[in-house]
mmCIF file of C-alpha atoms in Angstrom:
data_model
loop_
_atom_site.group_PDB
_atom_site.id
_atom_site.type_symbol
_atom_site.label_atom_id
_atom_site.label_comp_id
_atom_site.label_asym_id
_atom_site.label_seq_id
_atom_site.Cartn_x
_atom_site.Cartn_y
_atom_site.Cartn_z
ATOM 1 C CA MET A 253 62.321 242.049 -23.233
ATOM 2 C CA HIS A 254 61.549 239.256 -20.091
ATOM 3 C CA ILE A 255 64.032 237.981 -18.248
ATOM 4 C CA THR A 256 63.115 235.218 -15.394
ATOM 5 C CA LYS A 257 63.891 235.778 -11.801
ATOM 6 C CA ARG A 258 66.710 233.078 -11.908
ATOM 7 C CA TYR A 259 68.493 234.972 -14.851
ATOM 8 C CA THR A 260 67.720 238.193 -12.910
ATOM 9 C CA TRP A 261 69.572 236.659 -9.791
ATOM 10 C CA VAL A 262 72.420 235.216 -12.096
ATOM 11 C CA VAL A 263 72.925 238.988 -13.701
ATOM 12 C CA PHE A 264 73.832 240.474 -10.611
ATOM 13 C CA CYS A 265 75.429 237.807 -9.713
ATOM 14 C CA ALA A 266 77.560 238.630 -12.438
ATOM 15 C CA LEU A 267 77.783 241.870 -12.507
ATOM 16 C CA GLY A 268 78.001 242.529 -9.000
ATOM 17 C CA THR A 269 81.209 243.901 -8.484
ATOM 18 C CA LEU A 270 80.616 246.172 -11.678
ATOM 19 C CA ILE A 271 77.612 247.506 -10.638
ATOM 20 C CA LEU A 272 78.068 247.963 -6.487
ATOM 21 C CA GLY A 273 81.589 248.888 -7.142
ATOM 22 C CA ILE A 274 81.333 252.172 -9.606
ATOM 23 C CA GLY A 275 77.880 252.659 -8.949
ATOM 24 C CA ILE A 276 78.347 255.307 -6.156
ATOM 25 C CA LEU A 277 81.111 256.926 -8.081
ATOM 26 C CA ALA A 278 78.642 256.993 -11.677
ATOM 27 C CA THR A 279 75.727 257.787 -9.790
ATOM 28 C CA SER A 280 75.438 260.985 -7.706
ATOM 29 C CA GLY A 281 73.159 261.449 -4.641
ATOM 30 C CA GLU A 282 73.907 257.679 -3.763
ATOM 31 C CA SER A 283 75.901 257.627 -0.472
ATOM 32 C CA THR A 284 74.905 257.023 2.665
ATOM 33 C CA LYS A 285 77.228 259.991 4.297
ATOM 34 C CA ALA A 286 76.021 263.586 3.594
ATOM 35 C CA THR A 287 77.618 264.796 0.159
ATOM 36 C CA THR A 288 77.670 267.969 -1.953
ATOM 37 C CA THR A 289 76.962 266.331 -5.167
ATOM 38 C CA ALA A 290 73.558 266.996 -6.121
ATOM 39 C CA PRO A 291 70.607 264.460 -8.147
ATOM 40 C CA ASP A 292 71.577 264.106 -11.321
ATOM 41 C CA ASN A 293 68.741 266.006 -12.890
ATOM 42 C CA GLU A 294 69.688 269.124 -14.965
ATOM 43 C CA ILE A 295 66.781 271.498 -15.211
ATOM 44 C CA VAL A 296 63.978 270.279 -17.029
ATOM 45 C CA LEU A 297 60.522 271.824 -16.090
ATOM 46 C CA THR A 298 57.665 272.386 -18.043
ATOM 47 C CA ILE A 299 59.045 275.898 -19.389
ATOM 48 C CA GLY A 300 58.059 274.836 -23.439
ATOM 49 C CA GLU A 301 58.299 277.788 -25.662
ATOM 50 C CA ILE A 302 57.857 280.252 -22.716
ATOM 51 C CA ASP A 303 61.015 282.902 -22.567
ATOM 52 C CA ARG A 304 63.343 281.770 -20.157
ATOM 53 C CA SER A 305 66.167 284.812 -20.743
ATOM 54 C CA ALA A 306 65.297 285.877 -17.069
ATOM 55 C CA LEU A 307 67.295 282.982 -15.815
ATOM 56 C CA THR A 308 70.207 283.492 -18.144
ATOM 57 C CA GLU A 309 72.184 285.416 -15.234
ATOM 58 C CA GLY A 310 71.764 282.718 -12.915
ATOM 59 C CA ASP A 311 72.339 279.944 -15.069
ATOM 60 C CA THR A 312 75.965 281.565 -16.608
ATOM 61 C CA LEU A 313 76.534 282.095 -12.599
ATOM 62 C CA ARG A 314 75.841 278.144 -11.674
ATOM 63 C CA LYS A 315 77.834 276.764 -14.902
ATOM 64 C CA ALA A 316 80.675 278.724 -13.671
ATOM 65 C CA HIS A 317 80.285 277.305 -10.243
ATOM 66 C CA LYS A 318 79.416 280.572 -8.225
ATOM 67 C CA TYR A 319 76.724 278.938 -6.501
ATOM 68 C CA LYS A 320 75.632 281.800 -3.872
ATOM 69 C CA GLU A 321 75.896 284.562 -6.689
ATOM 70 C CA ALA A 322 73.866 282.000 -8.646
ATOM 71 C CA ILE A 323 71.017 281.703 -5.826
ATOM 72 C CA ASP A 324 71.068 285.652 -5.240
ATOM 73 C CA ALA A 325 70.326 285.814 -9.561
ATOM 74 C CA TYR A 326 67.411 283.383 -9.217
ATOM 75 C CA GLN A 327 65.808 284.693 -6.407
ATOM 76 C CA LYS A 328 65.694 288.030 -8.317
ATOM 77 C CA VAL A 329 63.535 286.236 -10.809
ATOM 78 C CA LEU A 330 61.257 284.987 -8.018
ATOM 79 C CA GLU A 331 60.632 288.662 -7.106
ATOM 80 C CA THR A 332 60.263 289.877 -10.344
ATOM 81 C CA GLN A 333 56.636 290.730 -10.847
ATOM 82 C CA GLY A 334 54.640 289.280 -14.387
ATOM 83 C CA ILE A 335 57.673 285.788 -14.398
ATOM 84 C CA ALA A 336 55.687 282.533 -16.160
ATOM 85 C CA GLN A 337 55.043 280.285 -13.374
ATOM 86 C CA SER A 338 56.783 277.318 -14.789
ATOM 87 C CA VAL A 339 60.005 280.125 -15.190
ATOM 88 C CA ARG A 340 59.418 280.645 -11.535
ATOM 89 C CA ALA A 341 59.288 277.189 -10.844
ATOM 90 C CA GLU A 342 62.577 276.458 -12.502
ATOM 91 C CA ALA A 343 64.231 279.186 -10.777
ATOM 92 C CA GLU A 344 63.217 278.223 -6.978
ATOM 93 C CA TYR A 345 64.448 274.289 -8.198
ATOM 94 C CA ASP A 346 67.403 275.547 -9.200
ATOM 95 C CA ILE A 347 67.468 277.280 -6.239
ATOM 96 C CA GLY A 348 67.287 273.974 -4.002
ATOM 97 C CA LEU A 349 69.638 272.375 -6.237
ATOM 98 C CA LEU A 350 72.114 274.939 -5.575
ATOM 99 C CA HIS A 351 71.565 274.679 -1.880
ATOM 100 C CA ILE A 352 72.304 271.377 -2.287
ATOM 101 C CA TRP A 353 75.779 271.685 -3.904
ATOM 102 C CA LEU A 354 76.622 273.978 -1.041
ATOM 103 C CA GLY A 355 75.571 271.184 1.390
ATOM 104 C CA GLU A 356 72.795 273.174 2.977
ATOM 105 C CA PHE A 357 70.334 270.304 3.084
ATOM 106 C CA ASP A 358 67.858 271.637 5.385
ATOM 107 C CA GLN A 359 67.389 275.055 2.976
ATOM 108 C CA ALA A 360 67.039 272.315 0.111
ATOM 109 C CA GLU A 361 64.617 270.639 1.696
ATOM 110 C CA THR A 362 62.514 273.951 2.637
ATOM 111 C CA ILE A 363 62.732 274.804 -1.076
ATOM 112 C CA PHE A 364 61.853 271.679 -2.318
ATOM 113 C CA THR A 365 58.728 271.092 0.332
ATOM 114 C CA GLY A 366 57.522 274.784 -0.806
ATOM 115 C CA MET A 367 57.079 274.074 -4.371
ATOM 116 C CA LEU A 368 54.635 270.975 -3.524
ATOM 117 C CA THR A 369 52.119 273.792 -2.778
ATOM 118 C CA SER A 370 53.503 276.453 -4.533
ATOM 119 C CA TYR A 371 53.456 274.656 -8.052
ATOM 120 C CA LYS A 372 50.386 272.102 -7.238
ATOM 121 C CA ASP A 373 48.653 272.400 -10.263
ATOM 122 C CA ASP A 374 51.966 271.818 -12.391
ATOM 123 C CA PRO A 375 52.937 267.965 -12.337
ATOM 124 C CA ASN A 376 56.147 267.855 -13.440
ATOM 125 C CA ALA A 377 57.128 270.934 -11.278
ATOM 126 C CA VAL A 378 56.356 268.753 -7.992
ATOM 127 C CA GLY A 379 57.541 265.774 -9.393
ATOM 128 C CA TYR A 380 61.001 267.236 -9.263
ATOM 129 C CA ALA A 381 60.657 268.428 -6.213
ATOM 130 C CA GLN A 382 59.530 264.409 -5.166
ATOM 131 C CA TYR A 383 62.411 264.003 -6.813
ATOM 132 C CA CYS A 384 64.928 265.893 -4.541
ATOM 133 C CA LEU A 385 63.124 265.144 -1.090
ATOM 134 C CA ALA A 386 63.467 261.607 -1.842
ATOM 135 C CA TRP A 387 67.700 262.069 -2.724
ATOM 136 C CA LEU A 388 67.514 264.058 0.756
ATOM 137 C CA GLU A 389 65.506 261.282 2.471
ATOM 138 C CA VAL A 390 68.196 258.514 1.112
ATOM 139 C CA GLN A 391 71.096 261.070 2.604
ATOM 140 C CA LYS A 392 69.410 260.306 6.065
ATOM 141 C CA GLY A 393 68.997 256.597 5.681
ATOM 142 C CA LYS A 394 65.310 256.760 4.934
ATOM 143 C CA TYR A 395 65.510 254.677 2.459
ATOM 144 C CA ARG A 396 61.907 253.036 2.475
ATOM 145 C CA GLU A 397 60.665 256.330 2.958
ATOM 146 C CA ALA A 398 62.470 257.664 -0.748
ATOM 147 C CA ILE A 399 61.077 254.773 -2.019
ATOM 148 C CA THR A 400 57.420 255.235 -0.796
ATOM 149 C CA ARG A 401 57.995 259.131 -1.932
ATOM 150 C CA LEU A 402 58.731 258.284 -5.350
ATOM 151 C CA GLU A 403 56.620 255.592 -6.242
ATOM 152 C CA GLN A 404 53.587 258.231 -4.988
ATOM 153 C CA SER A 405 54.861 260.071 -7.754
ATOM 154 C CA LEU A 406 54.116 257.963 -10.362
ATOM 155 C CA SER A 407 51.086 256.778 -8.997
ATOM 156 C CA ASN A 408 48.495 259.391 -10.072
ATOM 157 C CA GLU A 409 50.118 259.255 -13.632
ATOM 158 C CA SER A 410 50.185 262.828 -13.888
ATOM 159 C CA ILE A 411 53.547 263.731 -14.968
ATOM 160 C CA SER A 412 54.109 264.693 -18.623
ATOM 161 C CA ASP A 413 57.658 264.549 -18.743
ATOM 162 C CA ARG A 414 58.827 260.869 -19.810
ATOM 163 C CA GLU A 415 62.465 261.340 -18.881
ATOM 164 C CA LEU A 416 61.506 262.350 -15.215
ATOM 165 C CA SER A 417 59.081 259.273 -14.795
ATOM 166 C CA ALA A 418 62.192 256.898 -15.911
ATOM 167 C CA ARG A 419 64.521 258.724 -13.718
ATOM 168 C CA ILE A 420 61.625 258.709 -10.808
ATOM 169 C CA GLN A 421 61.714 254.870 -11.805
ATOM 170 C CA LEU A 422 65.533 254.064 -12.101
ATOM 171 C CA GLN A 423 66.001 255.872 -8.690
ATOM 172 C CA ILE A 424 63.629 253.103 -7.194
ATOM 173 C CA GLY A 425 65.299 250.464 -8.630
ATOM 174 C CA ARG A 426 68.847 252.239 -7.670
ATOM 175 C CA THR A 427 67.620 252.685 -4.249
ATOM 176 C CA TYR A 428 66.170 248.826 -3.669
ATOM 177 C CA LEU A 429 70.016 247.764 -5.400
ATOM 178 C CA MET A 430 72.398 249.562 -3.679
ATOM 179 C CA PHE A 431 70.946 250.459 0.020
ATOM 180 C CA LEU A 432 68.054 247.806 0.380
ATOM 181 C CA ARG A 433 69.956 244.634 -1.502
ATOM 182 C CA ASP A 434 66.909 243.446 -2.892
ATOM 183 C CA ASN A 435 67.653 242.315 -6.313
ATOM 184 C CA GLN A 436 64.031 241.230 -6.782
ATOM 185 C CA LYS A 437 62.429 244.490 -6.339
ATOM 186 C CA SER A 438 65.157 246.513 -7.699
ATOM 187 C CA GLY A 439 64.666 244.338 -10.927
ATOM 188 C CA GLU A 440 61.530 245.086 -11.051
ATOM 189 C CA ALA A 441 61.925 248.516 -11.039
ATOM 190 C CA PHE A 442 64.472 248.335 -13.622
ATOM 191 C CA ARG A 443 62.544 246.254 -16.179
ATOM 192 C CA LYS A 444 59.386 248.769 -15.795
ATOM 193 C CA VAL A 445 61.908 251.769 -16.789
ATOM 194 C CA LEU A 446 62.764 249.640 -19.802
ATOM 195 C CA THR A 447 59.132 248.738 -20.783
ATOM 196 C CA LEU A 448 57.554 251.754 -19.968
ATOM 197 C CA TYR A 449 60.148 254.337 -21.062
ATOM 198 C CA PRO A 450 62.595 252.985 -23.543
ATOM 199 C CA ASP A 451 62.955 255.694 -25.713
ATOM 200 C CA THR A 452 64.312 257.458 -22.493
ATOM 201 C CA GLU A 453 68.180 258.514 -21.339
ATOM 202 C CA SER A 454 67.100 256.411 -17.943
ATOM 203 C CA ALA A 455 66.589 253.181 -20.460
ATOM 204 C CA LYS A 456 70.263 253.652 -21.355
ATOM 205 C CA HIS A 457 71.522 253.028 -18.005
ATOM 206 C CA PRO A 458 73.908 249.706 -17.338
ATOM 207 C CA TYR A 459 71.245 248.936 -14.719
ATOM 208 C CA VAL A 460 68.166 248.537 -16.945
ATOM 209 C CA GLN A 461 70.859 247.385 -19.980
ATOM 210 C CA ALA A 462 71.205 244.840 -18.069
ATOM 211 C CA PHE A 463 67.740 243.263 -18.494
ATOM 212 C CA LYS A 464 67.556 243.803 -22.158
ATOM 213 C CA LYS A 465 69.254 240.504 -23.406
#
């Protein structure tokens, strides 16, 4: 599973046109210009076996691309008494994503920043909020700030969602590769996805698979 720095350079040179040519098209949230394409993370918070039927209306509207109506539906969930905290976290997270899809980045940033405090006892909810805040930083050209945020999200090892952890690590690598053009550090990040989270969807990404041989 190990690959030397020399071969890392060879891999990226050989795949350079493919990776850099299709990367921005294939990966949401990776443009230096503002975009209404959201980060590629569907709602996967700590819902578990908890009844999430309260989210059905918002989910249906969101999938029908009725984003403003979906925001209203999720807002009703937040205003409902007795709703489980994890369901509230998912509803608020969805509202933030919908603001991104509508190009309302300031509103999205406010939502995700608030989640860092509101759900401070839920590492996964905080992790998803940090992931989206890092995505917003990339849109502003704050690439190193985004990387620092993502690295800090992983540093305390409190996130239990392996898919989330793998996605964060993958995003670190993509940011190094696509915006900072740092092949060495991007390679290190991609190798970590492969070695630490080999059973995740992120490990199947072409950037990561380039290190499997």
